[in-house]
mmCIF file of C-alpha atoms in Angstrom:
data_model
loop_
_atom_site.group_PDB
_atom_site.id
_atom_site.type_symbol
_atom_site.label_atom_id
_atom_site.label_comp_id
_atom_site.label_asym_id
_atom_site.label_seq_id
_atom_site.Cartn_x
_atom_site.Cartn_y
_atom_site.Cartn_z
ATOM 1 C CA MET A 11 -17.117 -129.685 83.654
ATOM 2 C CA LYS A 12 -17.546 -127.605 86.767
ATOM 3 C CA LYS A 13 -14.335 -126.551 88.570
ATOM 4 C CA CYS A 14 -12.209 -127.756 85.629
ATOM 5 C CA ARG A 15 -10.051 -126.182 82.983
ATOM 6 C CA ALA A 16 -8.400 -127.748 79.957
ATOM 7 C CA PHE A 17 -4.754 -128.787 80.802
ATOM 8 C CA PHE A 18 -3.527 -130.904 78.020
ATOM 9 C CA THR A 19 -4.872 -131.906 74.527
ATOM 10 C CA SER A 20 -4.319 -135.453 73.354
ATOM 11 C CA PRO A 21 -3.958 -137.055 69.915
ATOM 12 C CA LYS A 22 -5.889 -139.773 68.256
ATOM 13 C CA GLY A 23 -5.205 -141.804 65.286
ATOM 14 C CA SER A 24 -7.470 -143.921 63.124
ATOM 15 C CA LEU A 25 -7.178 -146.353 60.226
ATOM 16 C CA THR A 26 -10.048 -147.511 57.864
ATOM 17 C CA LEU A 27 -10.725 -151.167 57.386
ATOM 18 C CA PHE A 28 -12.208 -152.482 54.174
ATOM 19 C CA GLY A 29 -13.242 -156.101 53.452
ATOM 20 C CA LEU A 30 -12.339 -157.915 50.159
ATOM 21 C CA ALA A 31 -13.844 -160.988 48.632
ATOM 22 C CA ALA A 32 -11.295 -163.295 50.060
ATOM 23 C CA LEU A 33 -10.579 -163.726 53.634
ATOM 24 C CA LEU A 34 -7.944 -160.991 53.663
ATOM 25 C CA LEU A 35 -8.737 -157.733 55.101
ATOM 26 C CA LEU A 36 -6.438 -154.611 54.250
ATOM 27 C CA PHE A 37 -6.204 -151.132 55.747
ATOM 28 C CA SER A 38 -5.923 -147.778 53.808
ATOM 29 C CA SER A 39 -6.241 -144.078 54.342
ATOM 30 C CA VAL A 40 -4.312 -143.270 57.496
ATOM 31 C CA GLY A 41 -6.269 -140.358 59.073
ATOM 32 C CA GLY A 42 -7.037 -138.965 62.594
ATOM 33 C CA ALA A 43 -9.078 -136.611 64.653
ATOM 34 C CA ARG A 44 -8.662 -134.332 67.519
ATOM 35 C CA ALA A 45 -9.288 -135.751 70.797
ATOM 36 C CA ALA A 46 -10.903 -134.501 73.927
ATOM 37 C CA LEU A 47 -9.142 -132.498 76.574
ATOM 38 C CA THR A 48 -7.927 -133.695 79.925
ATOM 39 C CA TYR A 49 -8.244 -131.570 82.927
ATOM 40 C CA TYR A 50 -6.728 -130.404 86.229
ATOM 41 C CA SER A 51 -8.834 -129.158 89.101
ATOM 42 C CA GLU A 52 -9.107 -125.427 89.666
ATOM 43 C CA THR A 53 -9.963 -126.035 93.118
ATOM 44 C CA TYR A 54 -6.797 -127.548 93.920
ATOM 45 C CA SER A 55 -4.628 -125.294 91.674
ATOM 46 C CA SER A 56 -5.858 -122.248 93.399
ATOM 47 C CA ARG A 57 -3.870 -123.438 96.480
ATOM 48 C CA VAL A 58 -0.599 -124.034 94.673
ATOM 49 C CA GLN A 59 1.695 -122.233 92.188
ATOM 50 C CA MET A 60 1.108 -123.655 88.764
ATOM 51 C CA TYR A 61 3.851 -121.781 87.030
ATOM 52 C CA ASN A 62 5.350 -123.390 83.935
ATOM 53 C CA ILE A 63 3.893 -126.919 84.268
ATOM 54 C CA GLY A 64 3.839 -128.817 81.041
ATOM 55 C CA VAL A 65 3.769 -132.170 79.413
ATOM 56 C CA THR A 66 4.361 -133.693 75.881
ATOM 57 C CA LEU A 67 3.401 -136.961 74.446
ATOM 58 C CA MET A 68 6.086 -138.396 72.104
ATOM 59 C CA GLU A 69 5.495 -140.852 69.363
ATOM 60 C CA ASN A 70 8.406 -142.758 67.735
ATOM 61 C CA GLY A 71 10.816 -140.198 69.027
ATOM 62 C CA GLU A 72 8.832 -137.072 67.918
ATOM 63 C CA ASN A 73 6.897 -134.498 69.883
ATOM 64 C CA VAL A 74 3.270 -135.262 68.612
ATOM 65 C CA SER A 75 1.190 -133.317 71.064
ATOM 66 C CA TRP A 76 1.971 -130.905 74.023
ATOM 67 C CA ARG A 77 0.521 -128.305 76.436
ATOM 68 C CA ASP A 78 2.770 -126.062 78.404
ATOM 69 C CA TYR A 79 1.673 -123.496 80.894
ATOM 70 C CA THR A 80 3.560 -120.222 80.437
ATOM 71 C CA SER A 81 4.481 -117.585 82.892
ATOM 72 C CA ALA A 82 2.457 -114.907 81.136
ATOM 73 C CA SER A 83 0.000 -113.016 83.464
ATOM 74 C CA ASP A 84 -2.846 -113.895 81.023
ATOM 75 C CA GLY A 85 -2.756 -117.547 81.771
ATOM 76 C CA SER A 86 -1.873 -118.503 78.235
ATOM 77 C CA TRP A 87 -0.784 -121.977 76.940
ATOM 78 C CA ASN A 88 1.735 -123.036 74.482
ATOM 79 C CA GLU A 89 0.141 -126.099 72.876
ATOM 80 C CA LYS A 90 -0.410 -128.381 69.914
ATOM 81 C CA THR A 91 -2.791 -131.266 69.294
ATOM 82 C CA GLY A 92 -1.178 -133.714 66.915
ATOM 83 C CA GLU A 93 -2.468 -137.034 65.503
ATOM 84 C CA LEU A 94 -1.206 -140.584 66.089
ATOM 85 C CA LEU A 95 -0.295 -143.029 63.347
ATOM 86 C CA LEU A 96 0.393 -140.501 60.593
ATOM 87 C CA GLY A 97 3.882 -141.594 60.125
ATOM 88 C CA MET A 98 3.518 -145.321 60.663
ATOM 89 C CA LEU A 99 3.432 -146.280 56.940
ATOM 90 C CA PRO A 100 5.145 -145.158 53.890
ATOM 91 C CA GLU A 101 3.001 -143.516 51.188
ATOM 92 C CA GLY A 102 0.827 -146.072 49.307
ATOM 93 C CA GLU A 103 1.432 -148.853 51.774
ATOM 94 C CA GLU A 104 -1.331 -150.657 53.493
ATOM 95 C CA ILE A 105 -1.479 -152.139 56.958
ATOM 96 C CA LYS A 106 -1.807 -155.905 57.119
ATOM 97 C CA PRO A 107 -3.519 -157.589 59.923
ATOM 98 C CA GLY A 108 -1.179 -159.679 62.072
ATOM 99 C CA LYS A 109 1.874 -157.579 61.291
ATOM 100 C CA LYS A 110 3.655 -155.575 63.961
ATOM 101 C CA TYR A 111 4.289 -151.854 63.396
ATOM 102 C CA ALA A 112 6.387 -149.547 65.597
ATOM 103 C CA GLU A 113 4.360 -147.326 67.808
ATOM 104 C CA GLU A 114 6.665 -146.201 70.520
ATOM 105 C CA LEU A 115 5.189 -143.773 73.027
ATOM 106 C CA CYS A 116 6.346 -142.031 76.025
ATOM 107 C CA VAL A 117 5.969 -138.744 77.827
ATOM 108 C CA LYS A 118 8.253 -135.807 78.283
ATOM 109 C CA ASN A 119 8.180 -133.123 81.033
ATOM 110 C CA SER A 120 8.223 -129.895 78.991
ATOM 111 C CA GLY A 121 7.513 -127.658 81.714
ATOM 112 C CA THR A 122 10.066 -126.264 84.396
ATOM 113 C CA ILE A 123 8.750 -128.121 87.409
ATOM 114 C CA HIS A 124 8.858 -131.669 88.316
ATOM 115 C CA GLN A 125 5.618 -133.659 88.110
ATOM 116 C CA TYR A 126 3.861 -137.006 88.272
ATOM 117 C CA VAL A 127 2.242 -138.377 85.023
ATOM 118 C CA ARG A 128 -0.893 -140.336 84.250
ATOM 119 C CA VAL A 129 -1.785 -141.680 80.737
ATOM 120 C CA GLY A 130 -5.040 -142.889 79.535
ATOM 121 C CA ILE A 131 -5.129 -145.126 76.351
ATOM 122 C CA TYR A 132 -8.374 -145.755 74.572
ATOM 123 C CA LYS A 133 -8.989 -148.292 71.706
ATOM 124 C CA TYR A 134 -12.326 -148.638 69.814
ATOM 125 C CA TRP A 135 -13.943 -149.070 66.523
ATOM 126 C CA LEU A 136 -16.065 -146.643 64.452
ATOM 127 C CA ASP A 137 -18.433 -147.094 61.555
ATOM 128 C CA LYS A 138 -18.180 -145.053 58.401
ATOM 129 C CA ASP A 139 -20.363 -142.290 59.880
ATOM 130 C CA GLY A 140 -18.141 -142.024 63.012
ATOM 131 C CA ASN A 141 -20.356 -143.856 65.362
ATOM 132 C CA LYS A 142 -18.737 -145.970 67.987
ATOM 133 C CA LEU A 143 -19.193 -149.696 67.642
ATOM 134 C CA THR A 144 -19.485 -151.218 70.944
ATOM 135 C CA ALA A 145 -20.071 -154.769 69.664
ATOM 136 C CA LEU A 146 -16.729 -155.007 68.143
ATOM 137 C CA SER A 147 -13.814 -155.948 70.328
ATOM 138 C CA PRO A 148 -11.089 -153.394 71.387
ATOM 139 C CA ASP A 149 -8.909 -156.345 72.234
ATOM 140 C CA LEU A 150 -8.216 -156.950 68.597
ATOM 141 C CA ILE A 151 -6.408 -153.524 68.431
ATOM 142 C CA ARG A 152 -3.173 -154.662 70.158
ATOM 143 C CA LEU A 153 -1.132 -151.834 71.502
ATOM 144 C CA ASN A 154 1.713 -153.625 73.227
ATOM 145 C CA LEU A 155 2.499 -152.101 76.630
ATOM 146 C CA VAL A 156 5.943 -152.315 77.999
ATOM 147 C CA ASN A 157 7.791 -151.587 81.247
ATOM 148 C CA THR A 158 4.742 -152.274 83.352
ATOM 149 C CA ASP A 159 6.654 -154.254 85.852
ATOM 150 C CA THR A 160 9.355 -151.532 86.391
ATOM 151 C CA ASP A 161 8.220 -148.062 85.515
ATOM 152 C CA TRP A 162 4.497 -147.764 84.867
ATOM 153 C CA LEU A 163 1.658 -149.019 87.044
ATOM 154 C CA ILE A 164 -1.600 -150.136 85.414
ATOM 155 C CA ASP A 165 -4.696 -148.889 87.386
ATOM 156 C CA THR A 166 -6.769 -152.104 87.142
ATOM 157 C CA GLN A 167 -9.619 -150.502 88.951
ATOM 158 C CA ALA A 168 -9.935 -147.792 86.376
ATOM 159 C CA SER A 169 -9.258 -149.918 83.291
ATOM 160 C CA THR A 170 -11.667 -151.593 80.934
ATOM 161 C CA PRO A 171 -11.438 -153.436 77.513
ATOM 162 C CA GLU A 172 -11.438 -150.164 75.792
ATOM 163 C CA ARG A 173 -9.564 -147.998 78.317
ATOM 164 C CA THR A 174 -6.081 -148.520 80.018
ATOM 165 C CA VAL A 175 -5.042 -146.118 82.649
ATOM 166 C CA LEU A 176 -1.349 -145.935 83.550
ATOM 167 C CA TYR A 177 0.823 -144.090 86.063
ATOM 168 C CA TYR A 178 4.607 -143.282 85.903
ATOM 169 C CA ARG A 179 5.896 -144.625 89.150
ATOM 170 C CA ASN A 180 8.751 -142.039 89.455
ATOM 171 C CA LEU A 181 8.830 -138.398 89.684
ATOM 172 C CA LEU A 182 9.339 -136.979 86.144
ATOM 173 C CA LYS A 183 11.886 -134.235 86.466
ATOM 174 C CA SER A 184 11.747 -131.047 84.287
ATOM 175 C CA GLY A 185 13.259 -131.852 80.819
ATOM 176 C CA GLU A 186 13.317 -135.604 81.430
ATOM 177 C CA THR A 187 11.420 -138.198 79.302
ATOM 178 C CA THR A 188 9.793 -141.483 80.652
ATOM 179 C CA PRO A 189 10.687 -144.978 79.553
ATOM 180 C CA LEU A 190 8.273 -146.292 76.794
ATOM 181 C CA PHE A 191 4.817 -147.258 77.829
ATOM 182 C CA ALA A 192 4.111 -148.885 74.408
ATOM 183 C CA ASP A 193 6.363 -150.155 71.612
ATOM 184 C CA SER A 194 4.139 -151.566 68.879
ATOM 185 C CA LEU A 195 0.856 -151.783 67.194
ATOM 186 C CA THR A 196 -0.851 -154.905 65.701
ATOM 187 C CA VAL A 197 -4.371 -155.416 64.483
ATOM 188 C CA ASP A 198 -5.097 -158.956 65.290
ATOM 189 C CA GLY A 199 -5.329 -161.382 62.298
ATOM 190 C CA MET A 200 -8.569 -162.641 63.852
ATOM 191 C CA VAL A 201 -10.546 -159.712 62.195
ATOM 192 C CA ALA A 202 -10.384 -161.659 58.995
ATOM 193 C CA THR A 203 -12.220 -164.516 60.371
ATOM 194 C CA LYS A 204 -15.077 -162.557 62.153
ATOM 195 C CA VAL A 205 -18.077 -163.307 59.974
ATOM 196 C CA THR A 206 -21.748 -163.139 60.408
ATOM 197 C CA GLN A 207 -24.050 -165.493 58.190
ATOM 198 C CA THR A 208 -27.704 -164.633 57.413
ATOM 199 C CA LYS A 209 -29.924 -167.208 56.040
ATOM 200 C CA THR A 210 -32.933 -166.195 53.842
ATOM 201 C CA THR A 211 -35.402 -168.514 52.219
ATOM 202 C CA GLU A 212 -37.431 -167.548 48.980
ATOM 203 C CA ASN A 213 -39.453 -169.627 46.597
ATOM 204 C CA GLY A 214 -38.202 -172.767 48.301
ATOM 205 C CA TYR A 215 -34.386 -171.761 47.918
ATOM 206 C CA THR A 216 -32.298 -170.893 50.801
ATOM 207 C CA THR A 217 -29.616 -168.378 50.428
ATOM 208 C CA ILE A 218 -26.759 -167.870 53.082
ATOM 209 C CA THR A 219 -25.060 -164.478 52.951
ATOM 210 C CA THR A 220 -21.701 -164.067 54.746
ATOM 211 C CA SER A 221 -20.497 -160.632 55.692
ATOM 212 C CA TYR A 222 -17.411 -159.596 57.563
ATOM 213 C CA ASP A 223 -17.958 -158.021 60.919
ATOM 214 C CA TYR A 224 -15.180 -155.543 60.566
ATOM 215 C CA ASP A 225 -15.907 -154.702 56.918
ATOM 216 C CA GLY A 226 -15.792 -150.838 56.333
ATOM 217 C CA VAL A 227 -15.130 -149.882 60.068
ATOM 218 C CA ARG A 228 -12.251 -147.917 61.555
ATOM 219 C CA PHE A 229 -10.160 -148.650 64.491
ATOM 220 C CA CYS A 230 -8.805 -145.847 66.750
ATOM 221 C CA VAL A 231 -5.970 -145.329 69.189
ATOM 222 C CA GLU A 232 -6.160 -142.385 71.397
ATOM 223 C CA ALA A 233 -3.699 -141.415 74.082
ATOM 224 C CA LYS A 234 -4.381 -138.812 76.893
ATOM 225 C CA VAL A 235 -1.643 -137.364 79.060
ATOM 226 C CA ASP A 236 -1.832 -135.211 82.073
ATOM 227 C CA ALA A 237 0.199 -134.219 85.223
ATOM 228 C CA VAL A 238 0.287 -132.871 88.638
ATOM 229 C CA GLN A 239 2.871 -130.958 90.424
ATOM 230 C CA GLU A 240 5.393 -132.482 92.718
ATOM 231 C CA HIS A 241 4.374 -130.331 95.685
ATOM 232 C CA ASN A 242 1.562 -132.074 97.730
ATOM 233 C CA ALA A 243 1.346 -134.630 94.946
ATOM 234 C CA ALA A 244 -0.996 -136.993 96.793
ATOM 235 C CA ASP A 245 -3.509 -134.151 97.397
ATOM 236 C CA ALA A 246 -3.139 -132.962 93.768
ATOM 237 C CA ALA A 247 -3.724 -136.417 92.265
ATOM 238 C CA TRP A 248 -6.878 -136.896 94.430
ATOM 239 C CA SER A 249 -8.080 -133.447 93.374
ATOM 240 C CA ALA A 250 -7.312 -133.523 89.658
ATOM 241 C CA TRP A 251 -7.734 -137.240 89.040
ATOM 242 C CA GLY A 252 -9.980 -138.510 91.710
ATOM 243 C CA ARG A 253 -7.601 -141.248 92.636
ATOM 244 C CA ARG A 254 -5.861 -142.024 95.999
ATOM 245 C CA VAL A 255 -2.116 -142.460 95.581
ATOM 246 C CA SER A 256 0.938 -142.525 97.983
ATOM 247 C CA VAL A 257 4.264 -140.866 97.431
ATOM 248 C CA ASN A 258 7.258 -142.313 99.252
ATOM 249 C CA ASN A 259 10.713 -141.180 98.496
ATOM 250 C CA GLY A 260 9.602 -139.909 95.131
ATOM 251 C CA ALA A 261 7.962 -143.107 94.129
ATOM 252 C CA LEU A 262 4.271 -143.190 93.429
ATOM 253 C CA SER A 263 1.902 -146.128 94.388
ATOM 254 C CA LEU A 264 -1.727 -146.544 93.932
ATOM 255 C CA GLU A 265 -3.962 -147.131 97.247
#
């Protein structure tokens, strides 16, 4: 990406879905992968002081991924890219469709300057080879968003069935943590009813084969977090995020 540098890494979690003979689907083998980087604009950062900006994604009360800019002259970062969903299940337990699991997500300002925060949430399905399955519905991966009437803004212009973009309304001061933006994860029980029937005829006999649409696929949940500094925040958001925002009395709103 021209004019951009990596600012913060983000974690991704995935679970593998297997179909059984009955209309019951179980999950097993919690896993994950590193996600892509988010960015801030070098063009804008060259005009402001970016010392000690940092942001951390928290999952169920634990720091799962962070990137903090240090004051070292070499421009180094203190960073870790974690994985979501790893601690969601006790060892040996399998996820059941329709059951709600705790997945409490929020953001902490781990830098030394105040900032405004954006979160991107991605939900999608992968086949056994890691290819994205666009025909399968992300809506069946239910990450329950909270505090969207009070603390978080959903950017409906930037959101799609696969992606939800959130902005924290208030200035996040150094050392502070936002209210939750998600509190639970459920895979809709409808995955057990999504089937495809194929009819074949041979030697006068017709055979109908039923296959489960979600058999052998993985669902993935990915959260990306980035931030801009308090100083000239509206200009910084436009430069870094390409989004027009207003800031009045410390409160951010979308234009």
